[in-house]
PDB file of C-alpha atoms in Angstrom:
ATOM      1  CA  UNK A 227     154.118  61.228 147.778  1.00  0.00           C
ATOM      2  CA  UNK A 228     151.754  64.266 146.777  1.00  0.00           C
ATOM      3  CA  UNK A 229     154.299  66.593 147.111  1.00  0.00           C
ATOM      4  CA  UNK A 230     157.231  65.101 144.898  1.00  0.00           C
ATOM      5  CA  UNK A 231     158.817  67.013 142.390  1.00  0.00           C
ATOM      6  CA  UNK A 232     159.853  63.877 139.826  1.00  0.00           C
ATOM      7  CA  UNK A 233     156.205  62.931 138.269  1.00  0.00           C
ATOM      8  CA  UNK A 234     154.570  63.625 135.130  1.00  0.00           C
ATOM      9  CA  UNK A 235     152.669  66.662 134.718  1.00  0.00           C
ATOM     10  CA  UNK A 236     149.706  67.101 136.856  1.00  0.00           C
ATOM     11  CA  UNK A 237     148.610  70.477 135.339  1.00  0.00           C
ATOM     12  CA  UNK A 238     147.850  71.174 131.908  1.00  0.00           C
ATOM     13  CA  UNK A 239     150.148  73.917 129.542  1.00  0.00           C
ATOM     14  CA  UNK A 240     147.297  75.494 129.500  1.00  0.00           C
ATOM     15  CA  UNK A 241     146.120  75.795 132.968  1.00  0.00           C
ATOM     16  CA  UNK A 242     149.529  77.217 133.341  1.00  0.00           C
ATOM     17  CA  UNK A 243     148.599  80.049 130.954  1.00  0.00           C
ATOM     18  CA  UNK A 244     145.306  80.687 132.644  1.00  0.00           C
ATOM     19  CA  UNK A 245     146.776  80.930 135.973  1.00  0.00           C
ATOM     20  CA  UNK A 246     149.500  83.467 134.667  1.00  0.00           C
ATOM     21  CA  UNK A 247     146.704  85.249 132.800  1.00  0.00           C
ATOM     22  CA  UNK A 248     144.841  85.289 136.244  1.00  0.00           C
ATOM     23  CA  UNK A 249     147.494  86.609 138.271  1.00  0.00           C
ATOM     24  CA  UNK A 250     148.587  89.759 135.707  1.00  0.00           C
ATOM     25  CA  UNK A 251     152.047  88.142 135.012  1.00  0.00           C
ATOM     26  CA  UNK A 252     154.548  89.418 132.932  1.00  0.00           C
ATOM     27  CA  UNK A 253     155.056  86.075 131.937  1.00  0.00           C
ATOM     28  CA  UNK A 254     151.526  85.470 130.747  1.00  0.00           C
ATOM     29  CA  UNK A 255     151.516  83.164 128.065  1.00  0.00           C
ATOM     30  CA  UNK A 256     154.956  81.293 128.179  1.00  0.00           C
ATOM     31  CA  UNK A 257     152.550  78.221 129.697  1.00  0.00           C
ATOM     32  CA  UNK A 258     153.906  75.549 127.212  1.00  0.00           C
ATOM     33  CA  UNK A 259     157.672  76.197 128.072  1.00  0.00           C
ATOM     34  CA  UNK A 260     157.023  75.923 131.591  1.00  0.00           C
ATOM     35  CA  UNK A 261     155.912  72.743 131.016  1.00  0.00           C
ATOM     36  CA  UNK A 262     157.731  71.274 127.980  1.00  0.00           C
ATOM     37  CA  UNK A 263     160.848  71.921 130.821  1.00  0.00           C
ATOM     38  CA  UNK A 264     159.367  70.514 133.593  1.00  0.00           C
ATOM     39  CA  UNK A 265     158.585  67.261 130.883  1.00  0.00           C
ATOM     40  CA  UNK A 266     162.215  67.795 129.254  1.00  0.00           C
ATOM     41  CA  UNK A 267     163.532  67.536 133.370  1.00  0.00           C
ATOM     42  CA  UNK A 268     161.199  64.979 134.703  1.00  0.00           C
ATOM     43  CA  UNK A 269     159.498  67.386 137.435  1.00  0.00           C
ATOM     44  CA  UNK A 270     156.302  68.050 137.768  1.00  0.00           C
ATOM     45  CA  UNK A 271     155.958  71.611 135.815  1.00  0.00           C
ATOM     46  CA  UNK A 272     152.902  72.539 138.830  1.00  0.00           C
ATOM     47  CA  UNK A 273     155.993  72.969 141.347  1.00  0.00           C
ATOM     48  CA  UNK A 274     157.934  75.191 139.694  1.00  0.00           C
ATOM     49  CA  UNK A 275     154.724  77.532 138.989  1.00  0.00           C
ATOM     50  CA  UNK A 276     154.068  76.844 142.868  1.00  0.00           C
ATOM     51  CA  UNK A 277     157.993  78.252 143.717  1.00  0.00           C
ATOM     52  CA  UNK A 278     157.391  81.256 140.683  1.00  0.00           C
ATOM     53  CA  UNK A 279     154.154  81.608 142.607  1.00  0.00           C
ATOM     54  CA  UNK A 280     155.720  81.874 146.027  1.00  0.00           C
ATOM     55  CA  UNK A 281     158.587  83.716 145.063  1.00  0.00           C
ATOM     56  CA  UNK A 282     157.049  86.867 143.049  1.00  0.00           C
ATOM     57  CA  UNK A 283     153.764  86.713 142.537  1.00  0.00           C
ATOM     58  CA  UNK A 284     154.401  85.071 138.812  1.00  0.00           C
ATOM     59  CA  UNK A 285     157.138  87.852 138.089  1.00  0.00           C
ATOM     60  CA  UNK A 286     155.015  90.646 139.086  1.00  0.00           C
ATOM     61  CA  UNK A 287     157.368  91.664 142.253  1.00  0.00           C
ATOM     62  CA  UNK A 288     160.754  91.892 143.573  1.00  0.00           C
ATOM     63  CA  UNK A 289     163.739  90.837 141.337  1.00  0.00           C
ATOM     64  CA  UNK A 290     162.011  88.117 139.257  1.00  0.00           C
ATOM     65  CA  UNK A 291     160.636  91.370 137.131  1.00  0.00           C
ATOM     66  CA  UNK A 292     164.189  92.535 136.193  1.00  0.00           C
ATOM     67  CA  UNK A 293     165.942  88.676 136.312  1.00  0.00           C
ATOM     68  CA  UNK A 294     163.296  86.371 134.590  1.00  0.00           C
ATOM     69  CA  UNK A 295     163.762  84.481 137.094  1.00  0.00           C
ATOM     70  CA  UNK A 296     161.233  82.320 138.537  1.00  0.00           C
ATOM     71  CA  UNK A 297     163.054  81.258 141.358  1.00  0.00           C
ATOM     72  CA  UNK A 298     164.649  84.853 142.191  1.00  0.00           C
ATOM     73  CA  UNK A 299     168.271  82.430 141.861  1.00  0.00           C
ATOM     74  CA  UNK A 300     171.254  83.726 143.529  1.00  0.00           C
ATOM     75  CA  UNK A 301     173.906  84.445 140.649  1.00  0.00           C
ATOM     76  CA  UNK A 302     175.271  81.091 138.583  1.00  0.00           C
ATOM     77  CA  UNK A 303     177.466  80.141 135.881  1.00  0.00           C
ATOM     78  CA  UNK A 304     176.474  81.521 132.149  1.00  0.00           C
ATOM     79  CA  UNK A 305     173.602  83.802 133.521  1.00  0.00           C
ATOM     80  CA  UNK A 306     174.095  87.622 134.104  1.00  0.00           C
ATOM     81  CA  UNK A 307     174.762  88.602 137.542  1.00  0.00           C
ATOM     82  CA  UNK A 308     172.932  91.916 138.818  1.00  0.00           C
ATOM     83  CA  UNK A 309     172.246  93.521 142.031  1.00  0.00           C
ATOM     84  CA  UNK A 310     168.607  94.241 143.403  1.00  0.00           C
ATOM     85  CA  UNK A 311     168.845  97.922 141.196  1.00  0.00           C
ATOM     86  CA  UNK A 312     169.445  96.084 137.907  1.00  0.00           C
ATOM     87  CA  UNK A 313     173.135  96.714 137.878  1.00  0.00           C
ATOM     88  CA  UNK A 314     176.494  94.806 137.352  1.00  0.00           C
ATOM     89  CA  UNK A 315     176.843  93.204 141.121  1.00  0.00           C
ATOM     90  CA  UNK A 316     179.799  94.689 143.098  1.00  0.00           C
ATOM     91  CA  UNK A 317     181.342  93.278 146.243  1.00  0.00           C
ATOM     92  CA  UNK A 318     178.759  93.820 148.908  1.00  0.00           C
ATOM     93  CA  UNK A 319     175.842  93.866 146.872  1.00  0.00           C
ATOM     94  CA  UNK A 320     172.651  91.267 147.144  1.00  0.00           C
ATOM     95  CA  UNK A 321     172.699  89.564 143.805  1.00  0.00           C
ATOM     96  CA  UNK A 322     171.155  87.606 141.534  1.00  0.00           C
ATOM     97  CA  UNK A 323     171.235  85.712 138.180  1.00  0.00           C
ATOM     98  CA  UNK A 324     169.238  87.835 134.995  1.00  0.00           C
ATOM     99  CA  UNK A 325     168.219  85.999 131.735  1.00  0.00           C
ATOM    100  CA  UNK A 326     167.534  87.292 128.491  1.00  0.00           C
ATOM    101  CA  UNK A 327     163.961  85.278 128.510  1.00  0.00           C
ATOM    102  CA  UNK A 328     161.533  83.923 130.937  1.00  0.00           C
ATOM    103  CA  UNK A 329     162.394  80.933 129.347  1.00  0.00           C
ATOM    104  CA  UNK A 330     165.814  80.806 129.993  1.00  0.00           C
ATOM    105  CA  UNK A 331     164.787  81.606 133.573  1.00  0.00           C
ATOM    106  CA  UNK A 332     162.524  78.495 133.715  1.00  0.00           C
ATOM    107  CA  UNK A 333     165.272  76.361 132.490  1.00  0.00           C
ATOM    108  CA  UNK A 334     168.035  77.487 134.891  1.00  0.00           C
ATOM    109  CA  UNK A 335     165.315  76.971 137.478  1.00  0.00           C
ATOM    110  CA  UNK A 336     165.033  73.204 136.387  1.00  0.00           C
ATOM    111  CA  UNK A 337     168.331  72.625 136.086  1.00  0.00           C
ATOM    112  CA  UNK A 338     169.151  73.980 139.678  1.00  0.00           C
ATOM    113  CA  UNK A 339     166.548  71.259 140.750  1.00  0.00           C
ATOM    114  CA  UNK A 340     167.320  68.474 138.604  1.00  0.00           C
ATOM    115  CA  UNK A 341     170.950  68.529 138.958  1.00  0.00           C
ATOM    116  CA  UNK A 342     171.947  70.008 142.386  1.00  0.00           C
ATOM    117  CA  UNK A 343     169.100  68.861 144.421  1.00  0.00           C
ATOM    118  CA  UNK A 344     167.667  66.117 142.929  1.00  0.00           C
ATOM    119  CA  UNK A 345     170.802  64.134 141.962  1.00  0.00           C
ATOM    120  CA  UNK A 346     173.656  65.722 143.841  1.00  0.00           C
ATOM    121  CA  UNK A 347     171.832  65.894 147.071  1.00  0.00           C
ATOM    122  CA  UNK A 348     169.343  63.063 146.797  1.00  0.00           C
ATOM    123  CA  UNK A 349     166.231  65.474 147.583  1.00  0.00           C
ATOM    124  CA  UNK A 350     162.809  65.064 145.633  1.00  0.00           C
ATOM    125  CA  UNK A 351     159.777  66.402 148.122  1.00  0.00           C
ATOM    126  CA  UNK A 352     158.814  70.092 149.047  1.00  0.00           C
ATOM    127  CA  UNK A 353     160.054  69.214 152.577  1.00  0.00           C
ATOM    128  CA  UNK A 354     163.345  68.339 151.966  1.00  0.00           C
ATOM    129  CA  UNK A 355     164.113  70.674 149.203  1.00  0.00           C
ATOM    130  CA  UNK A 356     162.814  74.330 150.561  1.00  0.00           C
ATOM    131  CA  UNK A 357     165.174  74.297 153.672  1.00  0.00           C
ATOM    132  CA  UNK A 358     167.901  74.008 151.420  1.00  0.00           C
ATOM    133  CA  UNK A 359     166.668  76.254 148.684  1.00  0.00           C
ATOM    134  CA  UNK A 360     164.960  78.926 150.992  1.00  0.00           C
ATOM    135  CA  UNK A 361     167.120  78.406 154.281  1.00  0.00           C
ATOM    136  CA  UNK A 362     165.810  80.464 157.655  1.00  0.00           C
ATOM    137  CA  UNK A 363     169.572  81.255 157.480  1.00  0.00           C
ATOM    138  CA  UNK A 364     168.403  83.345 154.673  1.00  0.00           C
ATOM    139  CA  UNK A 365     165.667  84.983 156.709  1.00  0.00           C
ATOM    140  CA  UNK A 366     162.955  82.934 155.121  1.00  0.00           C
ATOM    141  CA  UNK A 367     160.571  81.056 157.029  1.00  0.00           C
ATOM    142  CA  UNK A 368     160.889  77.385 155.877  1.00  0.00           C
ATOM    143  CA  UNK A 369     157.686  76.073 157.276  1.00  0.00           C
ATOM    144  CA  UNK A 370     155.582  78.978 155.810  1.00  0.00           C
ATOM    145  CA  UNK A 371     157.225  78.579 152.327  1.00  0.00           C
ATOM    146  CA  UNK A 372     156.644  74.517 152.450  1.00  0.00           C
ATOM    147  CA  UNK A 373     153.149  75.476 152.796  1.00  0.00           C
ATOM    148  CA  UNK A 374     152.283  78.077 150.559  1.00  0.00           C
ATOM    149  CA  UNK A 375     153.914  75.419 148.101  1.00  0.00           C
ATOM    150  CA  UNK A 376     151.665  72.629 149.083  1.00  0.00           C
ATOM    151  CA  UNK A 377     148.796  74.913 149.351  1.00  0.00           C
ATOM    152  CA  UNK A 378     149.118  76.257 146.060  1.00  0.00           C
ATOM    153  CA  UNK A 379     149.117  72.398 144.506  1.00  0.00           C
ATOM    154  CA  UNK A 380     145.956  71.445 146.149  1.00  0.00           C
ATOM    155  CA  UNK A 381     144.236  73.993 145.074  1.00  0.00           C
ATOM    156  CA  UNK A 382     144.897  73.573 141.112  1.00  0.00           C
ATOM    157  CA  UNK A 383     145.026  70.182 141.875  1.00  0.00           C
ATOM    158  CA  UNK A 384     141.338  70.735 142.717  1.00  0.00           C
ATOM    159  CA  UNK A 385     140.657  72.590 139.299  1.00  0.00           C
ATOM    160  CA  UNK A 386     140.893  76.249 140.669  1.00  0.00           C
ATOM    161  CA  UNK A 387     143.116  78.947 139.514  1.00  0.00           C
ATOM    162  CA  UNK A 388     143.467  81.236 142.249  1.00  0.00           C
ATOM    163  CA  UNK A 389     145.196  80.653 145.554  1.00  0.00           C
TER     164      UNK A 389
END
């Protein structure tokens, strides 16, 4: 369908750069990784701009600006693991993985997908992969991140750059 993560490319590396140009993101620029990854993974690189999109305005807010994160992920294996002041996490703490690149961040993003969701859970659309990523367990509202998500594709589906 329209909104499955394992296709080719729909957006260019350098629409990528033009819509983190547009948006002011700290990240400007690193266009070409975002999607050699998303080729190097076999997902669709405009869905993982769509989550960095959704998730801190393109690294301009919240943790993503400390982390590198593009998916503001929750502390993992080989990655740092700081708390929402920048810190070593202690017990109690709301945490979060930190990478030395935005690049690294991209990649651990892909990864998550690929290998947790995609083939451990069997999951591949924007419906069935935000509940689990972004649970209203979490306080987040499920139906408004699916489509923000969507949104966002349609509308650089459709050529434009801002959402």
């Amino acid at each position: 369908g329209p909104y499955s993560f394992l296709r080719k490319p729909t957006i260019t590396a350098a629409f990528i750069n033009q819509v983190l140009s547009a948006y002011g993101s700290p990240a400007a620029g690193q266009g070409q990784a975002l999607y050699d990854l998303g080729v190097q993974y076999g997902i669709d690189p405009a869905f993982a701009l769509a989550f960095f999109q959704h998730e801190s305005t393109f690294g301009k807010y919240g943790e993503a600006n400390t982390t590198l994160s593009l998916g503001n992920l929750r502390c993992i294996p080989n990655a740092a693991c700081i708390n929402s002041s920048g810190q070593t996490c202690a017990p109690g703490d709301s945490c979060y993985a930190a990478f030395p690149t935005w690049q690294a961040g991209f990649e651990a993003w892909y990864k998550l997908i690929r290998n947790l969701y995609v083939a451990d859970w069997g999951l591949s659309t924007v419906d069935q992969i935000i509940p689990r990523y972004a649970p209203s367990a979490d306080n987040n509202n499920e139906a408004a991140y699916i489509a923000s998500v969507e949104h966002s594709i349609d509308v650089w589906h459709s050529g434009q750059i801002m959402v």
